[in-house]
Amino acid sequence: EVQLVESGGDLVQPGRSLRLSCTASGFIFDNYAMHWVRQAPGKGLEWVSGITWNRGAIDYADSVKGRFTISRDSAKNSLYLQMNSLRVDDTALYYCAKGEKVRGGLILTHFDYWGQGTLVTVSS
Amino acid sequence: EIVLTQSPGTLSVSPGERATLSCRASQSVRSIYLAWYQQKAGQAPRLLIYGASNRATAIPDRFSGSGSGTDFTLTISRLEPEDFAVYFCQQYGSSPPTFGQGTKVEV
């Protein structure tokens, strides 16, 4: 059974940093692109960042470019999101999502499994 | 980026009725790269449809997707109580992948 479990969300002040983690199980982690998608309270879904299976491609939404860094660790079957210079409008539930295609890219593949999310609140 | 606009924002229907949800793109989407997700309150999104018309694993056949170019539709043929939720479309054919703002299906 595929499982994605996010952690690391917290209440932080504007300008501070936070690191989110997503631990994967039930599939060969090294074979799939992984993504972060966020959802602000009462709002829709916004793709944040993605990383391919071999780290050959990494991309970010314009809203987080230069502030967030995505990475993955094969030994730990884990995906990370380092978030720096946090802003109030970064407040959201952050989901980890798996790309469906084996050794696929960041696009041309839908997201077939999602975690339950971890809440990031940025407030003074 | 491709902007997806879903309509209506809220759809009020009764169990057993048919629901038709629309997703319109700001530019043409290659149809094999259009997905629909269902999100129930307090839960993560769940994949329903990919490639515009392919049902994901274990999705009942009352859910169907259609469309091409800039206009796509999700149809729920006979609403069951568990189908009341928010539905999002997503295009993943061009970067960045984008989502519609969602349609809430309520009683």
Tab-separated table of C-alpha atoms in Angstrom:
chain	number	residue	atom	x	y	z
A	1	GLU	CA	0.000	0.000	0.000
A	2	VAL	CA	1.388	3.390	-1.003
A	3	GLN	CA	1.747	5.767	1.922
A	4	LEU	CA	3.019	9.330	2.039
A	5	VAL	CA	3.389	10.891	5.467
A	6	GLU	CA	4.260	14.565	5.780
A	7	SER	CA	5.714	16.217	8.860
A	8	GLY	CA	7.449	19.384	9.951
A	9	GLY	CA	4.617	21.877	9.755
A	10	ASP	CA	4.495	24.492	12.485
A	11	LEU	CA	3.590	28.050	13.460
A	12	VAL	CA	6.452	30.375	12.511
A	13	GLN	CA	7.017	34.091	12.271
A	14	PRO	CA	7.410	35.847	8.931
A	15	GLY	CA	10.965	35.718	7.661
A	16	ARG	CA	11.805	32.480	9.462
A	17	SER	CA	12.567	29.062	7.973
A	18	LEU	CA	10.976	25.640	8.141
A	19	ARG	CA	11.779	22.233	6.689
A	20	LEU	CA	9.035	19.844	5.672
A	21	SER	CA	9.533	16.103	5.236
A	22	CYS	CA	7.548	13.424	3.445
A	23	THR	CA	8.288	9.771	4.128
A	24	ALA	CA	7.233	7.357	1.414
A	25	SER	CA	6.501	3.643	1.543
A	26	GLY	CA	4.788	0.968	-0.515
A	27	PHE	CA	6.523	1.760	-3.813
A	28	ILE	CA	10.018	2.111	-5.265
A	29	PHE	CA	10.694	5.713	-4.269
A	30	ASP	CA	13.672	6.066	-6.608
A	31	ASN	CA	11.488	5.467	-9.673
A	32	TYR	CA	9.074	8.379	-9.362
A	33	ALA	CA	8.942	12.142	-9.509
A	34	MET	CA	7.642	13.738	-6.330
A	35	HIS	CA	5.872	17.022	-5.751
A	36	TRP	CA	4.725	19.470	-3.110
A	37	VAL	CA	1.258	20.975	-3.493
A	38	ARG	CA	-0.272	23.424	-1.038
A	39	GLN	CA	-3.750	24.538	-0.112
A	40	ALA	CA	-4.355	27.780	1.729
A	41	PRO	CA	-7.270	27.723	4.195
A	42	GLY	CA	-10.543	27.494	2.285
A	43	LYS	CA	-8.760	27.806	-1.058
A	44	GLY	CA	-7.802	25.650	-4.004
A	45	LEU	CA	-4.701	23.649	-4.805
A	46	GLU	CA	-1.413	25.242	-5.842
A	47	TRP	CA	1.542	23.260	-7.145
A	48	VAL	CA	4.672	24.387	-5.281
A	49	SER	CA	7.597	22.313	-6.489
A	50	GLY	CA	8.617	19.043	-8.076
A	51	ILE	CA	11.726	16.876	-8.419
A	52	THR	CA	12.244	14.027	-10.859
A	53	TRP	CA	13.218	10.491	-9.870
A	54	ASN	CA	16.898	11.113	-10.694
A	55	ARG	CA	16.983	14.779	-9.583
A	56	GLY	CA	17.573	15.635	-13.235
A	57	ALA	CA	14.823	18.226	-13.200
A	58	ILE	CA	13.639	20.476	-10.400
A	59	ASP	CA	11.099	23.249	-10.722
A	60	TYR	CA	9.256	25.729	-8.554
A	61	ALA	CA	6.192	27.907	-8.692
A	62	ASP	CA	7.091	31.547	-9.275
A	63	SER	CA	5.600	32.377	-5.870
A	64	VAL	CA	8.295	30.382	-4.047
A	65	LYS	CA	11.240	30.509	-6.452
A	66	GLY	CA	14.411	31.607	-4.697
A	67	ARG	CA	12.953	30.939	-1.234
A	68	PHE	CA	12.084	27.211	-1.261
A	69	THR	CA	14.338	24.249	-2.067
A	70	ILE	CA	13.122	20.736	-2.815
A	71	SER	CA	15.301	17.671	-2.299
A	72	ARG	CA	15.039	13.922	-1.861
A	73	ASP	CA	16.979	11.205	-0.051
A	74	SER	CA	16.842	7.723	-1.529
A	75	ALA	CA	18.323	6.060	1.554
A	76	LYS	CA	15.509	7.445	3.679
A	77	ASN	CA	12.738	7.247	1.060
A	78	SER	CA	12.062	10.864	1.862
A	79	LEU	CA	11.178	14.105	0.144
A	80	TYR	CA	11.951	17.491	1.674
A	81	LEU	CA	10.994	21.112	1.251
A	82	GLN	CA	13.267	23.731	2.782
A	83	MET	CA	11.278	26.927	3.145
A	84	ASN	CA	13.159	30.158	3.832
A	85	SER	CA	11.995	33.760	4.146
A	86	LEU	CA	8.492	32.595	4.919
A	87	ARG	CA	5.643	35.014	4.285
A	88	VAL	CA	2.118	35.199	5.654
A	89	ASP	CA	0.763	34.070	2.288
A	90	ASP	CA	2.756	30.827	2.550
A	91	THR	CA	0.248	29.722	5.196
A	92	ALA	CA	-1.270	26.495	3.915
A	93	LEU	CA	-1.625	22.766	4.246
A	94	TYR	CA	1.312	21.285	2.358
A	95	TYR	CA	0.768	17.977	0.589
A	96	CYS	CA	3.339	15.588	-0.760
A	97	ALA	CA	2.219	13.910	-4.010
A	98	LYS	CA	3.634	11.136	-6.172
A	99	GLY	CA	3.913	11.314	-9.947
A	100	GLU	CA	2.266	8.347	-11.618
A	101	LYS	CA	4.729	7.564	-14.393
A	102	VAL	CA	7.754	5.381	-13.791
A	103	ARG	CA	10.857	7.541	-14.323
A	104	GLY	CA	8.605	10.319	-15.534
A	105	GLY	CA	9.225	14.021	-15.697
A	106	LEU	CA	7.666	16.869	-13.765
A	107	ILE	CA	4.881	17.243	-16.284
A	108	LEU	CA	3.057	14.796	-18.566
A	109	THR	CA	2.153	12.720	-15.513
A	110	HIS	CA	-0.694	13.131	-13.054
A	111	PHE	CA	-0.454	12.666	-9.286
A	112	ASP	CA	-1.750	9.273	-8.234
A	113	TYR	CA	-1.170	9.359	-4.469
A	114	TRP	CA	-1.232	12.167	-1.944
A	115	GLY	CA	-0.323	12.399	1.718
A	116	GLN	CA	-2.599	13.865	4.383
A	117	GLY	CA	-0.664	17.123	4.556
A	118	THR	CA	1.207	19.133	7.159
A	119	LEU	CA	0.073	22.579	8.240
A	120	VAL	CA	2.337	25.589	7.961
A	121	THR	CA	1.133	28.777	9.600
A	122	VAL	CA	3.125	31.967	9.129
A	123	SER	CA	2.074	34.667	11.529
A	124	SER	CA	3.581	37.221	13.880
B	1	GLU	CA	0.838	29.270	-17.347
B	2	ILE	CA	-2.479	27.651	-18.192
B	3	VAL	CA	-5.346	28.943	-16.063
B	4	LEU	CA	-8.192	26.528	-15.396
B	5	THR	CA	-11.625	27.931	-14.563
B	6	GLN	CA	-14.181	25.602	-13.062
B	7	SER	CA	-17.903	26.140	-13.043
B	8	PRO	CA	-20.135	26.313	-11.244
B	9	GLY	CA	-18.434	27.220	-7.986
B	10	THR	CA	-21.095	25.315	-6.084
B	11	LEU	CA	-23.500	22.737	-7.440
B	12	SER	CA	-26.563	21.844	-5.386
B	13	VAL	CA	-27.985	18.457	-6.272
B	14	SER	CA	-29.840	15.592	-4.627
B	15	PRO	CA	-28.691	11.983	-4.242
B	16	GLY	CA	-29.548	9.996	-7.352
B	17	GLU	CA	-29.321	13.039	-9.615
B	18	ARG	CA	-26.760	13.713	-12.308
B	19	ALA	CA	-23.985	16.263	-11.778
B	20	THR	CA	-22.066	17.938	-14.574
B	21	LEU	CA	-18.915	19.886	-13.716
B	22	SER	CA	-17.022	22.073	-16.164
B	23	CYS	CA	-13.329	22.914	-16.458
B	24	ARG	CA	-12.257	25.492	-19.043
B	25	ALA	CA	-8.613	26.188	-19.891
B	26	SER	CA	-7.093	29.516	-20.933
B	27	GLN	CA	-5.282	27.728	-23.747
B	28	SER	CA	-5.511	24.323	-25.328
B	29	VAL	CA	-4.613	21.356	-23.128
B	30	ARG	CA	-3.512	18.144	-24.741
B	31	SER	CA	-6.400	16.015	-23.583
B	32	ILE	CA	-4.339	13.162	-22.311
B	33	TYR	CA	-2.960	15.565	-19.715
B	34	LEU	CA	-6.136	16.544	-17.882
B	35	ALA	CA	-7.072	15.017	-14.513
B	36	TRP	CA	-9.872	15.306	-11.989
B	37	TYR	CA	-9.493	14.920	-8.221
B	38	GLN	CA	-12.061	14.587	-5.440
B	39	GLN	CA	-11.452	16.117	-2.029
B	40	LYS	CA	-13.660	15.443	0.945
B	41	ALA	CA	-13.592	17.666	3.997
B	42	GLY	CA	-10.420	17.156	6.014
B	43	GLN	CA	-8.980	14.687	3.514
B	44	ALA	CA	-6.296	14.690	0.872
B	45	PRO	CA	-7.282	14.875	-2.797
B	46	ARG	CA	-7.995	11.538	-4.489
B	47	LEU	CA	-7.392	10.890	-8.164
B	48	LEU	CA	-10.610	10.172	-10.070
B	49	ILE	CA	-9.854	10.654	-13.755
B	50	TYR	CA	-6.643	11.014	-15.771
B	51	GLY	CA	-6.068	11.515	-19.464
B	52	ALA	CA	-9.398	13.377	-19.551
B	53	SER	CA	-11.478	10.182	-19.585
B	54	ASN	CA	-9.668	7.311	-17.843
B	55	ARG	CA	-10.965	6.267	-14.451
B	56	ALA	CA	-8.337	5.682	-11.799
B	57	THR	CA	-8.129	2.407	-9.906
B	58	ALA	CA	-11.262	1.560	-7.895
B	59	ILE	CA	-13.218	4.589	-9.112
B	60	PRO	CA	-16.867	3.647	-9.760
B	61	ASP	CA	-18.186	3.861	-13.303
B	62	ARG	CA	-20.717	6.536	-12.344
B	63	PHE	CA	-17.771	8.933	-12.718
B	64	SER	CA	-16.847	9.825	-16.279
B	65	GLY	CA	-14.678	12.456	-17.909
B	66	SER	CA	-14.799	13.934	-21.372
B	67	GLY	CA	-13.659	16.881	-23.414
B	68	SER	CA	-10.732	18.187	-25.408
B	69	GLY	CA	-8.894	21.389	-26.243
B	70	THR	CA	-10.065	23.954	-23.731
B	71	ASP	CA	-13.324	22.430	-22.476
B	72	PHE	CA	-13.536	19.430	-20.192
B	73	THR	CA	-16.375	17.872	-18.205
B	74	LEU	CA	-16.679	15.573	-15.226
B	75	THR	CA	-20.027	13.813	-14.988
B	76	ILE	CA	-21.345	11.922	-12.003
B	77	SER	CA	-24.268	9.958	-13.360
B	78	ARG	CA	-26.137	9.180	-10.136
B	79	LEU	CA	-24.910	10.927	-7.030
B	80	GLU	CA	-24.282	8.774	-3.998
B	81	PRO	CA	-24.081	10.304	-0.500
B	82	GLU	CA	-20.297	9.800	-0.472
B	83	ASP	CA	-19.893	11.880	-3.659
B	84	PHE	CA	-20.616	15.190	-1.973
B	85	ALA	CA	-17.202	16.816	-1.997
B	86	VAL	CA	-15.053	19.357	-3.829
B	87	TYR	CA	-13.749	18.461	-7.272
B	88	PHE	CA	-10.623	19.922	-8.879
B	89	CYS	CA	-9.382	19.657	-12.437
B	90	GLN	CA	-5.656	19.741	-13.199
B	91	GLN	CA	-3.644	20.105	-16.362
B	92	TYR	CA	-0.222	18.498	-16.402
B	93	GLY	CA	0.703	18.928	-20.049
B	94	SER	CA	2.690	22.108	-19.606
B	95	SER	CA	4.738	23.656	-16.853
B	96	PRO	CA	3.745	24.529	-14.247
B	97	PRO	CA	0.996	22.007	-13.580
B	98	THR	CA	-2.080	23.970	-12.596
B	99	PHE	CA	-5.384	23.316	-10.870
B	100	GLY	CA	-8.828	24.801	-11.177
B	101	GLN	CA	-10.277	26.540	-8.155
B	102	GLY	CA	-12.705	23.688	-7.487
B	103	THR	CA	-16.424	22.941	-7.666
B	104	LYS	CA	-18.223	22.060	-4.470
B	105	VAL	CA	-20.983	19.489	-4.922
B	106	GLU	CA	-23.476	19.818	-2.086
B	107	VAL	CA	-26.931	18.603	-1.177
